[in-house]
PDB file of C-alpha atoms in Angstrom:
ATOM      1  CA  UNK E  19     -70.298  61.925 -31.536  1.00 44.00           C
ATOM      2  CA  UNK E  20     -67.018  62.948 -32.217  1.00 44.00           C
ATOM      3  CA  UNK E  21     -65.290  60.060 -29.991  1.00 42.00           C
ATOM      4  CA  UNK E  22     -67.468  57.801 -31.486  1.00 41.00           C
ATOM      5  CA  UNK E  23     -65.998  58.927 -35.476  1.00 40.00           C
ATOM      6  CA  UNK E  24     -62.536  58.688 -33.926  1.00 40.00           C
ATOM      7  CA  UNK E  25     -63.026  55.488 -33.047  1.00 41.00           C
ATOM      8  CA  UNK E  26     -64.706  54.362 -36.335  1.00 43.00           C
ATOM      9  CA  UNK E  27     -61.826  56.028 -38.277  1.00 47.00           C
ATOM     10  CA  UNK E  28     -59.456  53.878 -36.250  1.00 45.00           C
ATOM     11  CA  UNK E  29     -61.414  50.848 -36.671  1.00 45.00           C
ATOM     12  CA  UNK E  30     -61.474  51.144 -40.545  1.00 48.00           C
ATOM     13  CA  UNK E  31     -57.929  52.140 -40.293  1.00 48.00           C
ATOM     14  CA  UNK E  32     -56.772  48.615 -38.841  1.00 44.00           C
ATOM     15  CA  UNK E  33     -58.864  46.527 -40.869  1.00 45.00           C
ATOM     16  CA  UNK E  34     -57.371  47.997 -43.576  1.00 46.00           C
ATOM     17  CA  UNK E  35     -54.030  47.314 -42.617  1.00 46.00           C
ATOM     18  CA  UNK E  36     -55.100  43.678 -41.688  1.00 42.00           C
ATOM     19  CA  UNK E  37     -56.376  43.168 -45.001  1.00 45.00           C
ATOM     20  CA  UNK E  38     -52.712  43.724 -46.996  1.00 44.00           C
ATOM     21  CA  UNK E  39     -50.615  41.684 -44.506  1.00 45.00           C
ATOM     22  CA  UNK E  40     -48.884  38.623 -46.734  1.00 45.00           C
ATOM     23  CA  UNK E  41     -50.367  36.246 -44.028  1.00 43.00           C
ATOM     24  CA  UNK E  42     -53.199  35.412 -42.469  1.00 45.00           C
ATOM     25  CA  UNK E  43     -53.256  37.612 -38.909  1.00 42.00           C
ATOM     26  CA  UNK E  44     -53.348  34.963 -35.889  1.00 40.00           C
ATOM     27  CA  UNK E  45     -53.599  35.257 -32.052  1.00 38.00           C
ATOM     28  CA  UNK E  46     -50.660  36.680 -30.717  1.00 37.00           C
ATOM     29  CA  UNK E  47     -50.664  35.059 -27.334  1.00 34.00           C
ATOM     30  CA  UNK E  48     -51.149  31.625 -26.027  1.00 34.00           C
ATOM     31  CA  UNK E  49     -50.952  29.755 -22.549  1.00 35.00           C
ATOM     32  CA  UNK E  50     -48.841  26.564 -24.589  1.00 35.00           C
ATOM     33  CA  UNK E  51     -45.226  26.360 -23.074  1.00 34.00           C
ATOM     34  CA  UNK E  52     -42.596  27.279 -25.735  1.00 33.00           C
ATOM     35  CA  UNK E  53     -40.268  24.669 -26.821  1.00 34.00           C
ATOM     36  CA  UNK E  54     -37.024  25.609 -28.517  1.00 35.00           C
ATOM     37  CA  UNK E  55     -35.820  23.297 -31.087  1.00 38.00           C
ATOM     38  CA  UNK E  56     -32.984  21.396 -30.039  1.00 39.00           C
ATOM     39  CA  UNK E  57     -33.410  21.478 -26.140  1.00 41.00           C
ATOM     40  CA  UNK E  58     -33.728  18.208 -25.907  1.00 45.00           C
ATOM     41  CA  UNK E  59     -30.474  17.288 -28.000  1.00 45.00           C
ATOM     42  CA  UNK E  60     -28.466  19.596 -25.951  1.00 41.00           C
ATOM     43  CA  UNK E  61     -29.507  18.407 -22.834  1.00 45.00           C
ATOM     44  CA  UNK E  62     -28.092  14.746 -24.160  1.00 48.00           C
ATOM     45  CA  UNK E  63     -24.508  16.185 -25.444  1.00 47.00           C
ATOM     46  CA  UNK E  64     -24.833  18.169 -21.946  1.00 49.00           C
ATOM     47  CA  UNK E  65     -24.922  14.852 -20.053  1.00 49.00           C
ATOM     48  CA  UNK E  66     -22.762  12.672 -22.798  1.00 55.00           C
ATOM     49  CA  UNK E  67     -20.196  15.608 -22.031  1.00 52.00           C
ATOM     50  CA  UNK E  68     -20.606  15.520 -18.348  1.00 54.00           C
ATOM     51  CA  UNK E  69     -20.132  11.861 -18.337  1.00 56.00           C
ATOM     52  CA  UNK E  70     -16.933  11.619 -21.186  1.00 60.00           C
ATOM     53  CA  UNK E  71     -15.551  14.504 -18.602  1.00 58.00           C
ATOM     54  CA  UNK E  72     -15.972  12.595 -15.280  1.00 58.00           C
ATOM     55  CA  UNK E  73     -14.181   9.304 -16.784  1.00 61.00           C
ATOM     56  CA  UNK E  74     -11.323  11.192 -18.501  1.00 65.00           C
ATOM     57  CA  UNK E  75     -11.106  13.026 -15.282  1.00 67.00           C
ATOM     58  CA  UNK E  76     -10.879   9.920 -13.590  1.00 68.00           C
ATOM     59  CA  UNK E  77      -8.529   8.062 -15.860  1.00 74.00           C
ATOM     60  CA  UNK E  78      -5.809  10.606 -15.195  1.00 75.00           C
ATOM     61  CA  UNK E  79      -6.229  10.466 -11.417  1.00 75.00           C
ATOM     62  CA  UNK E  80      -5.407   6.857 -11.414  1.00 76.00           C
ATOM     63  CA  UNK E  81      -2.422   7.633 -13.773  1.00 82.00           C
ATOM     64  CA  UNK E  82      -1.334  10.689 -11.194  1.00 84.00           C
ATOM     65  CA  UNK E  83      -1.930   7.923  -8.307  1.00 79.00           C
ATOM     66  CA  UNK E  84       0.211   5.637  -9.944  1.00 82.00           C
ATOM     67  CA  UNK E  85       2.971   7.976 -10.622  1.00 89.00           C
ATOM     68  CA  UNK E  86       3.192   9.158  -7.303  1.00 85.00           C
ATOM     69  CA  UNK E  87       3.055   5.556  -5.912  1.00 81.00           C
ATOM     70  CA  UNK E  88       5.742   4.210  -7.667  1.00 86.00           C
ATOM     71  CA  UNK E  89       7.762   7.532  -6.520  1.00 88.00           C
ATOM     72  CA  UNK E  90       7.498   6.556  -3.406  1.00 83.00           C
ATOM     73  CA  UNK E  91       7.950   2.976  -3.442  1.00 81.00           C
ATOM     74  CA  UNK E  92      10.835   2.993  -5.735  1.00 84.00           C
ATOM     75  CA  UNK E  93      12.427   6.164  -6.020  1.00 88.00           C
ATOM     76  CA  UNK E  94      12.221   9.668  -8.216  1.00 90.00           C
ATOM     77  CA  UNK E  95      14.214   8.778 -10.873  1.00 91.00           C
ATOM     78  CA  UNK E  96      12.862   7.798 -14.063  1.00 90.00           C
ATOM     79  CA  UNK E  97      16.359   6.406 -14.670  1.00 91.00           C
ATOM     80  CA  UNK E  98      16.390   4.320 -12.150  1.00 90.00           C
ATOM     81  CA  UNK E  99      12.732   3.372 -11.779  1.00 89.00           C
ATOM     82  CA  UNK E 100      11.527   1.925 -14.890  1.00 88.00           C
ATOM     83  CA  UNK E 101       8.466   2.020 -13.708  1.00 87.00           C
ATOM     84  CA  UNK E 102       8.400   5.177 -13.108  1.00 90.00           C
ATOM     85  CA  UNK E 103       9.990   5.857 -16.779  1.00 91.00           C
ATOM     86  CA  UNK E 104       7.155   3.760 -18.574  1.00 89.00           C
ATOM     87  CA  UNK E 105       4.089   5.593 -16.611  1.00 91.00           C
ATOM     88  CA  UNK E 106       5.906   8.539 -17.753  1.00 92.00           C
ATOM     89  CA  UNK E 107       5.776   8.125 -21.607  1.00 91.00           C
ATOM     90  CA  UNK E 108       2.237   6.219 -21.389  1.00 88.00           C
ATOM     91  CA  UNK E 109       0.918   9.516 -19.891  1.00 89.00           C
ATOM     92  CA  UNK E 110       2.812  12.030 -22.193  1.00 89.00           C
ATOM     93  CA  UNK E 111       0.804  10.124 -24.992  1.00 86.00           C
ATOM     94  CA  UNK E 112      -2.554  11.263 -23.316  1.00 84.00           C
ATOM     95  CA  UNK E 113      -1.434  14.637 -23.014  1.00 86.00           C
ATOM     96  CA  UNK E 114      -0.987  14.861 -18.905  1.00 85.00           C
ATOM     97  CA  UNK E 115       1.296  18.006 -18.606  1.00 87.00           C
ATOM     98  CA  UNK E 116       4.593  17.763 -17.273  1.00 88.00           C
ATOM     99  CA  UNK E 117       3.956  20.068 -14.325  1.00 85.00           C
ATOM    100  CA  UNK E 118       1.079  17.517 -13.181  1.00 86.00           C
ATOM    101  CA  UNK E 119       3.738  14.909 -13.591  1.00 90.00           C
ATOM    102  CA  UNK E 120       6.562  16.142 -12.138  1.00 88.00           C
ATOM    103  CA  UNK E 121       4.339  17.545  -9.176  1.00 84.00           C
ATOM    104  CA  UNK E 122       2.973  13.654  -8.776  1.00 86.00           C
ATOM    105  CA  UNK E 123       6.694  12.239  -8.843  1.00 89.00           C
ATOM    106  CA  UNK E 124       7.130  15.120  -6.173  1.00 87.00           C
ATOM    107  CA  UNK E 125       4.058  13.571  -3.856  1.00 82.00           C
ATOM    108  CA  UNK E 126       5.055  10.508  -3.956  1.00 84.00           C
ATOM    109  CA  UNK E 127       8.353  11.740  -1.987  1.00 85.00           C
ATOM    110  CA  UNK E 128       6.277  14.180   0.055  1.00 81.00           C
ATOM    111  CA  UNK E 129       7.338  16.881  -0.847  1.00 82.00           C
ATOM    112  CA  UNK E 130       5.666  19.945  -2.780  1.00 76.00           C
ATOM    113  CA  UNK E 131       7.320  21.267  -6.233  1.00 70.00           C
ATOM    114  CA  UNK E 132       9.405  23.667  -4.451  1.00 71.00           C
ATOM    115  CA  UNK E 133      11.127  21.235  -2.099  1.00 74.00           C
ATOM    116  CA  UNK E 134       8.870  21.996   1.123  1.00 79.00           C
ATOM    117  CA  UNK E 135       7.587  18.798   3.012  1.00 82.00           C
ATOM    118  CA  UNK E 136       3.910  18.037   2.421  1.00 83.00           C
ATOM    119  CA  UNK E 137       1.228  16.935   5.065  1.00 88.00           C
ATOM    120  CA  UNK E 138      -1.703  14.957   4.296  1.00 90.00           C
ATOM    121  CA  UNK E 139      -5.625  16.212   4.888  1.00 95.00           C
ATOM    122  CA  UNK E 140      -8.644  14.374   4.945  1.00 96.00           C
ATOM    123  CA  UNK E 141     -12.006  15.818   4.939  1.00 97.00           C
ATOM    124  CA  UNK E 142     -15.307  14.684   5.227  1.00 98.00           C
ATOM    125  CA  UNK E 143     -18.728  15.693   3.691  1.00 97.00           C
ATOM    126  CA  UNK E 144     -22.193  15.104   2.210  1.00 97.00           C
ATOM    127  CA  UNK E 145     -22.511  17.115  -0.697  1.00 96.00           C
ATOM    128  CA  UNK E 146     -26.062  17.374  -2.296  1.00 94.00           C
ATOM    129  CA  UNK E 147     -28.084  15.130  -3.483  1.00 94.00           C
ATOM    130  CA  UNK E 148     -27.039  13.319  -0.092  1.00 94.00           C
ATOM    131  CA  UNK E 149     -23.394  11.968  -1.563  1.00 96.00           C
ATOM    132  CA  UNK E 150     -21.133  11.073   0.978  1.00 96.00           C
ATOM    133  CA  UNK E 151     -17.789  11.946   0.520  1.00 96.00           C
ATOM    134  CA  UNK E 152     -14.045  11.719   1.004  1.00 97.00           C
ATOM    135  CA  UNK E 153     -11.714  14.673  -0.435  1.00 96.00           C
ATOM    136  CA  UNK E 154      -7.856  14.175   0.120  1.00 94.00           C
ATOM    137  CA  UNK E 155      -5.347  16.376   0.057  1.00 92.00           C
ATOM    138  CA  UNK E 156      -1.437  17.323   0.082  1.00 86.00           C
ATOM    139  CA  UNK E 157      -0.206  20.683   1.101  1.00 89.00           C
ATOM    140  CA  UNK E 158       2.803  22.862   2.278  1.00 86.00           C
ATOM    141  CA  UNK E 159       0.327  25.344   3.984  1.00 90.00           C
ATOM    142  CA  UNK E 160      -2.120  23.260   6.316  1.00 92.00           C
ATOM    143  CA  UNK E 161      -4.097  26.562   7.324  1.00 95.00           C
ATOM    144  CA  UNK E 162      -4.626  28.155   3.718  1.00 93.00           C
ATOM    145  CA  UNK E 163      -6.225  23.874   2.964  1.00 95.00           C
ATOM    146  CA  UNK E 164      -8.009  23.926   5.303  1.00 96.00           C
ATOM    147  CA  UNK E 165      -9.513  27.499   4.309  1.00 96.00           C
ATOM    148  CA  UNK E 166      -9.827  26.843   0.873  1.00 95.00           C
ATOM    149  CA  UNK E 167     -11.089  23.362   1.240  1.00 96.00           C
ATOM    150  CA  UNK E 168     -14.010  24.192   4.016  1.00 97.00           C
ATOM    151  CA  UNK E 169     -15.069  27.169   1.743  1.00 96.00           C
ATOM    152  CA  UNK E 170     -15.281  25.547  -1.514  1.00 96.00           C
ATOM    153  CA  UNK E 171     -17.418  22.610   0.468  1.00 97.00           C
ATOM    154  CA  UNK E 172     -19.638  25.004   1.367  1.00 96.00           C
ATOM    155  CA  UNK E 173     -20.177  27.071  -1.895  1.00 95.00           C
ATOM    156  CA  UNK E 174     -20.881  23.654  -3.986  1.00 95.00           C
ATOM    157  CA  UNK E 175     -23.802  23.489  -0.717  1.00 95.00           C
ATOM    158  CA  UNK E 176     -21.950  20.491   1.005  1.00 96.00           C
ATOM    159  CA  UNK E 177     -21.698  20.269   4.732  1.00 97.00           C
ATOM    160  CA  UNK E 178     -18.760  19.272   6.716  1.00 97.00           C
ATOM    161  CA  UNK E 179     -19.535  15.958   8.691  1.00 97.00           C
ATOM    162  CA  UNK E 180     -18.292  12.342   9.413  1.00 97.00           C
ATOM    163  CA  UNK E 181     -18.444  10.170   6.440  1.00 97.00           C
ATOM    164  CA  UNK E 182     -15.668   7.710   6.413  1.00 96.00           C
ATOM    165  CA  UNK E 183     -17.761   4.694   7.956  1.00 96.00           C
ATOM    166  CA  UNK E 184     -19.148   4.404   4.729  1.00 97.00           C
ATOM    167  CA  UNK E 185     -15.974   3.425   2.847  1.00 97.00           C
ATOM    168  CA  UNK E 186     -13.369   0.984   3.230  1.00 96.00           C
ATOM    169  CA  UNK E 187      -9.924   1.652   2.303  1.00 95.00           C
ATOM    170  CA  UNK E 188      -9.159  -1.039  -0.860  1.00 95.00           C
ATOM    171  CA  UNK E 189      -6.626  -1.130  -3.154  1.00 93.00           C
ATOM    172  CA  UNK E 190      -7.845  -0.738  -7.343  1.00 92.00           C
ATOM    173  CA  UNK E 191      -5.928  -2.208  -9.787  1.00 90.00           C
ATOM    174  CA  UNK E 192      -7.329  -1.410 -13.534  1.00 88.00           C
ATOM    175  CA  UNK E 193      -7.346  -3.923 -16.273  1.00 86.00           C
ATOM    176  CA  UNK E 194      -8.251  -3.507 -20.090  1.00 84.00           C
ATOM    177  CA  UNK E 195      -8.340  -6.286 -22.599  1.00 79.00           C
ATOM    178  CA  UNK E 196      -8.777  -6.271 -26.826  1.00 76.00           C
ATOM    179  CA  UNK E 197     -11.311  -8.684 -26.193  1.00 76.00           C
ATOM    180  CA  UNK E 198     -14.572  -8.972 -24.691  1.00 74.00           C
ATOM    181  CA  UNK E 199     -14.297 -10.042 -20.944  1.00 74.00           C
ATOM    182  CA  UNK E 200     -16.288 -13.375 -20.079  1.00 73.00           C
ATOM    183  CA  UNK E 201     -17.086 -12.438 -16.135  1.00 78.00           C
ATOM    184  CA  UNK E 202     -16.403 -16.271 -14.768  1.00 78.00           C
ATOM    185  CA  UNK E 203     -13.381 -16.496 -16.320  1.00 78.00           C
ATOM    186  CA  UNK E 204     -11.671 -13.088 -14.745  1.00 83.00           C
ATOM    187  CA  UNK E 205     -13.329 -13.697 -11.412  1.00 86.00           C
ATOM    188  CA  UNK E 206     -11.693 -17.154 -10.815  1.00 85.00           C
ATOM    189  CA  UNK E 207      -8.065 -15.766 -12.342  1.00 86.00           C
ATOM    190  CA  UNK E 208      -8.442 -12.657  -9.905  1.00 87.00           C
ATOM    191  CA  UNK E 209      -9.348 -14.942  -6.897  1.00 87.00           C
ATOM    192  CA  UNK E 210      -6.192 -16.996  -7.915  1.00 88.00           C
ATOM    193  CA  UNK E 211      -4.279 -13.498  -7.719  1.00 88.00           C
ATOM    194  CA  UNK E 212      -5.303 -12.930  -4.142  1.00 88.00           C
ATOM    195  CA  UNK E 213      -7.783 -10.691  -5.044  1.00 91.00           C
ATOM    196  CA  UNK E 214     -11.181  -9.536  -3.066  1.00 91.00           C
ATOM    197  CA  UNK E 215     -13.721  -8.472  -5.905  1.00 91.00           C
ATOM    198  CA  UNK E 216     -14.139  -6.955  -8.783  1.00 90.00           C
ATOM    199  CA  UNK E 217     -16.517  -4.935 -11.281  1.00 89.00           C
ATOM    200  CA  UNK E 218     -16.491  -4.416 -14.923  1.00 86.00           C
ATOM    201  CA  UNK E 219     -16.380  -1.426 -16.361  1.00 82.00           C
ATOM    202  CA  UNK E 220     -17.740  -1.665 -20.562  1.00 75.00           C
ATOM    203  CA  UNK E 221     -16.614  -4.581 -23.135  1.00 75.00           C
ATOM    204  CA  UNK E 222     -12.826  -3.989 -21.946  1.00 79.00           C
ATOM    205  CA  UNK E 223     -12.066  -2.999 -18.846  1.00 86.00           C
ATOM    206  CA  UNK E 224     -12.056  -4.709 -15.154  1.00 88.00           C
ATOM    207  CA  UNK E 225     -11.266  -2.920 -11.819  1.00 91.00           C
ATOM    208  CA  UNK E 226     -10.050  -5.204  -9.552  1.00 93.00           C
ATOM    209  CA  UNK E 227     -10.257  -4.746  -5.306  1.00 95.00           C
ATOM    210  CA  UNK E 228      -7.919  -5.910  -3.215  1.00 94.00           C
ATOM    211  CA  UNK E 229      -6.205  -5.496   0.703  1.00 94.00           C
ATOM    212  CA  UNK E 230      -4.133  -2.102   0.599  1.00 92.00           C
ATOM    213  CA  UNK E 231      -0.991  -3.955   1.323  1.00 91.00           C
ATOM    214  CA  UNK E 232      -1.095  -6.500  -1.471  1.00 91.00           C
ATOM    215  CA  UNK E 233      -2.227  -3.907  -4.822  1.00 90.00           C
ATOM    216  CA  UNK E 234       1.280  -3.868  -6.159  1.00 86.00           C
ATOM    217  CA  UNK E 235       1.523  -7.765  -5.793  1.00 88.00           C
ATOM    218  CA  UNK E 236      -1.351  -8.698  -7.008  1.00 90.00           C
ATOM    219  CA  UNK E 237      -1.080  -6.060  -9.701  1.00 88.00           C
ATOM    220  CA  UNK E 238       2.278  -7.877 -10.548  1.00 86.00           C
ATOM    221  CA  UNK E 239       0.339 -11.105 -10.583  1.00 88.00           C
ATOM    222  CA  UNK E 240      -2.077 -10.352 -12.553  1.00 87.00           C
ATOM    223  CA  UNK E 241       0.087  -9.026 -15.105  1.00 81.00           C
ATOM    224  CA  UNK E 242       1.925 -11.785 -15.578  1.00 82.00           C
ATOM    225  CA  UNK E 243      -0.836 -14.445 -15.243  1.00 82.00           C
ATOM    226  CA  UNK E 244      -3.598 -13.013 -16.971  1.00 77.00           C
ATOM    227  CA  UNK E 245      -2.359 -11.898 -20.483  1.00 78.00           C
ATOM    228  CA  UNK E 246      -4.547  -8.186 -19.992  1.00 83.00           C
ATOM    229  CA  UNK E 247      -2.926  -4.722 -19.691  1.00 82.00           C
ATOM    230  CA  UNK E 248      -2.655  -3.172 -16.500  1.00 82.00           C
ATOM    231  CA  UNK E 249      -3.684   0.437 -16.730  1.00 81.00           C
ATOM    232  CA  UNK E 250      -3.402   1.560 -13.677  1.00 79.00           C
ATOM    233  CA  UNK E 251      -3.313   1.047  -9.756  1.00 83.00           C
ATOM    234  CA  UNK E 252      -3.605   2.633  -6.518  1.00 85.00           C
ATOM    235  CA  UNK E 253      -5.360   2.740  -3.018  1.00 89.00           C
ATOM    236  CA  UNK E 254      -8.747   4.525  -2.498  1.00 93.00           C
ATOM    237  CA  UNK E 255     -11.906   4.429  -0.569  1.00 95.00           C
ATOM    238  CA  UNK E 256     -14.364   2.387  -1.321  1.00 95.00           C
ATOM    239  CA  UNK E 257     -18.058   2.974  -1.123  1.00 95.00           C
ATOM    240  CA  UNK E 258     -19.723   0.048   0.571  1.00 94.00           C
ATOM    241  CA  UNK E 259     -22.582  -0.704  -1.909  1.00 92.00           C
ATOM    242  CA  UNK E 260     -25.290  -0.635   0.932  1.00 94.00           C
ATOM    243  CA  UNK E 261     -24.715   2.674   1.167  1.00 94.00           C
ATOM    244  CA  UNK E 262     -24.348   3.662  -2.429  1.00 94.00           C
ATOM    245  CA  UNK E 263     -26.747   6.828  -4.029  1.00 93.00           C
ATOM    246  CA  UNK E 264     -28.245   6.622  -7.165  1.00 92.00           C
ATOM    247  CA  UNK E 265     -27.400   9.986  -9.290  1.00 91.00           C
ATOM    248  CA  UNK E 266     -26.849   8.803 -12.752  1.00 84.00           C
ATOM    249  CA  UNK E 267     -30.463   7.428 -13.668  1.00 84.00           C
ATOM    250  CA  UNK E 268     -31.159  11.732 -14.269  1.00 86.00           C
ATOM    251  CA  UNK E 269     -29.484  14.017 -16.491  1.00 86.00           C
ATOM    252  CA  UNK E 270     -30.243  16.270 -14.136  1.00 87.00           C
ATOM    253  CA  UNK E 271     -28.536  14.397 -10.943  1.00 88.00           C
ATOM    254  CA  UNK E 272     -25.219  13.446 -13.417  1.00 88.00           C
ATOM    255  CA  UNK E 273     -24.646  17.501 -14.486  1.00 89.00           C
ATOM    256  CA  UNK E 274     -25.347  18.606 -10.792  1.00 91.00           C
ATOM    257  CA  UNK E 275     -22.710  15.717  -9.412  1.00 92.00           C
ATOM    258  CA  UNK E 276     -20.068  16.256 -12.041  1.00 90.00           C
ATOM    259  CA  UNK E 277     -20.190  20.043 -11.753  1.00 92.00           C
ATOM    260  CA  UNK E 278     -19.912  19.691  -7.941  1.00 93.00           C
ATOM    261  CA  UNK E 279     -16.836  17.253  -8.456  1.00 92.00           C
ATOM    262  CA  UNK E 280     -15.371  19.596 -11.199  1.00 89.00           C
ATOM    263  CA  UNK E 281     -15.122  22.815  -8.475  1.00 91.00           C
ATOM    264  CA  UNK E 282     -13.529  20.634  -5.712  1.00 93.00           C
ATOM    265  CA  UNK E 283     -10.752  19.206  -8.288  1.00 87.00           C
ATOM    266  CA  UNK E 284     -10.001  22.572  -9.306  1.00 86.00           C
ATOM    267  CA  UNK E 285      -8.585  23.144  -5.784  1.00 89.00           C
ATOM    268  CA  UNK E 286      -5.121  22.793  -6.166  1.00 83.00           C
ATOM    269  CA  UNK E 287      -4.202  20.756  -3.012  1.00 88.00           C
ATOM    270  CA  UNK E 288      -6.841  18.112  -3.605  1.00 89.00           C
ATOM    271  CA  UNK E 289      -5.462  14.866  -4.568  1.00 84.00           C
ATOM    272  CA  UNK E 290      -8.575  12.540  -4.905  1.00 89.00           C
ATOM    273  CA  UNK E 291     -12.117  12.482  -4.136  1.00 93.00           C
ATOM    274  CA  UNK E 292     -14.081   9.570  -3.352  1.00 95.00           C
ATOM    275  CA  UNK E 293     -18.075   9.346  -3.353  1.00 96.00           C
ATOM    276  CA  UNK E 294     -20.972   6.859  -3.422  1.00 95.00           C
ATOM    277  CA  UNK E 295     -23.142   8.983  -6.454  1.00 93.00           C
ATOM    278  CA  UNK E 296     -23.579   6.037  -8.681  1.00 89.00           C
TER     279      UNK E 296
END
């Protein structure tokens, strides 16, 4: 009897306590998933981010590229490579920092910022996802590279193996435009230039392909013929489109790419990477 009046005491006690809450008492657990407010938005500026990151990323890679190209084809000296002077003040105006510059300039002779020759490293990978990959560097210390480079591969979970058949080695020659670009018309003008194909990138901008040994020709070219701006140009690997991944339909696939690409450019001997994530 006298369990039973506890529990009755109890009982009353909690109903009363029910009955002066401001709101009506509901079930305090449920099997729905919860969904926080804004997730979905977040996930967008995630990927909008990812994206804006990858292209500025990439813009200033072909700028470096250049730089260190026209180093080495026409000298060190801004004052006697204007050229070389004009890259210079177009990429102080998008905030590349001088070190970056004068370490390009540097390349381009083959040498590292502190005078020592520099020896060039290629490695080859799939990273996940099943990219392919290319990663080049330049470095005073082959061993430490070689270290650094292997390690990093592995960490991002990328595996060391022969890659290169997919590419072809092509030179890239970026055009931009105030107006819109009408396809026909730039493919016959680039043909005319001596080019090999090309892809449009936007309302404004065209990268051209070419052979290796005729970029800064046709690059001259097309400059003069075509009326357009030449941003940029340099020699890469190529992905042959046969063999091409598709990463970028996913938010998912476009963060886990981009973050992967972001570790191995934060290696500080790695001069470009090339991949067929599309």
């Amino acid at each position: 009897m006298a369990v039973v009046a506890v529990t009755a005491q109890c009982t009353s006690s909690i109903s009363k306590c029910i009955s002066i809450l401001p709101f009506p008492c509901a079930r305090a657990f449920s099997s729905a998933r919860i969904v926080y407010s804004g997730h979905n938005r977040w996930s967008k500026i995630k990927h909008d981010k990812s994206k804006e990151d990858a292209v500025r990323s990439r813009e200033r890679g072909q700028w470096v590229s250049q730089i260190e190209l026209s180093s080495k084809q026409n000298g060190p000296d801004p004052n006697l490579n204007s050229e070389l002077a004009a890259l210079i003040a177009a990429v102080k105006k998008i905030g590349l920092p001088k070190t970056i510059i004068q370490k390009a300039i540097a390349k381009g002779q083959g040498l590292s910022e502190s005078g020592k020759p520099l020896e060039n490293i290629t490695f080859e990978a799939i990273l996940p996802l099943s990219v392919s990959t290319i990663i080049e560097c330049q470095t005073d210390n082959k061993l430490r590279t070689l270290q650094d480079i292997r390690r990093t591969i592995k960490e991002v979970g990328g595996t060391i193996t022969p890659t290169i058949h997919m590419f072809e080695r092509q030179g890239r020659i970026v055009l931009g435009s105030d107006k819109e670009i009408v396809e026909e018309n730039v493919m016959e003008m680039i043909l005319d230039a001596g080019a090999l194909d090309m892809e449009i990138q936007g309302e404004s901008t065209v990268n051209v392909y070419t052979d290796p040994v005729e970029t800064a020709s046709v690059a001259r070219s097309l400059s003069e013929s075509s009326g357009m701006e030449i941003k940029g140009y340099e020699i890469i690997w190529r992905a042959n489109p046969a063999t091409q991944v598709d990463v970028g339909s996913t938010v998912e696939g476009s963060i886990t790419l981009g973050n992967i690409i972001a570790q191995l450019e934060g290696e500080p001997d790695v001069r470009a990477i090339y991949h067929n994530g599309i």
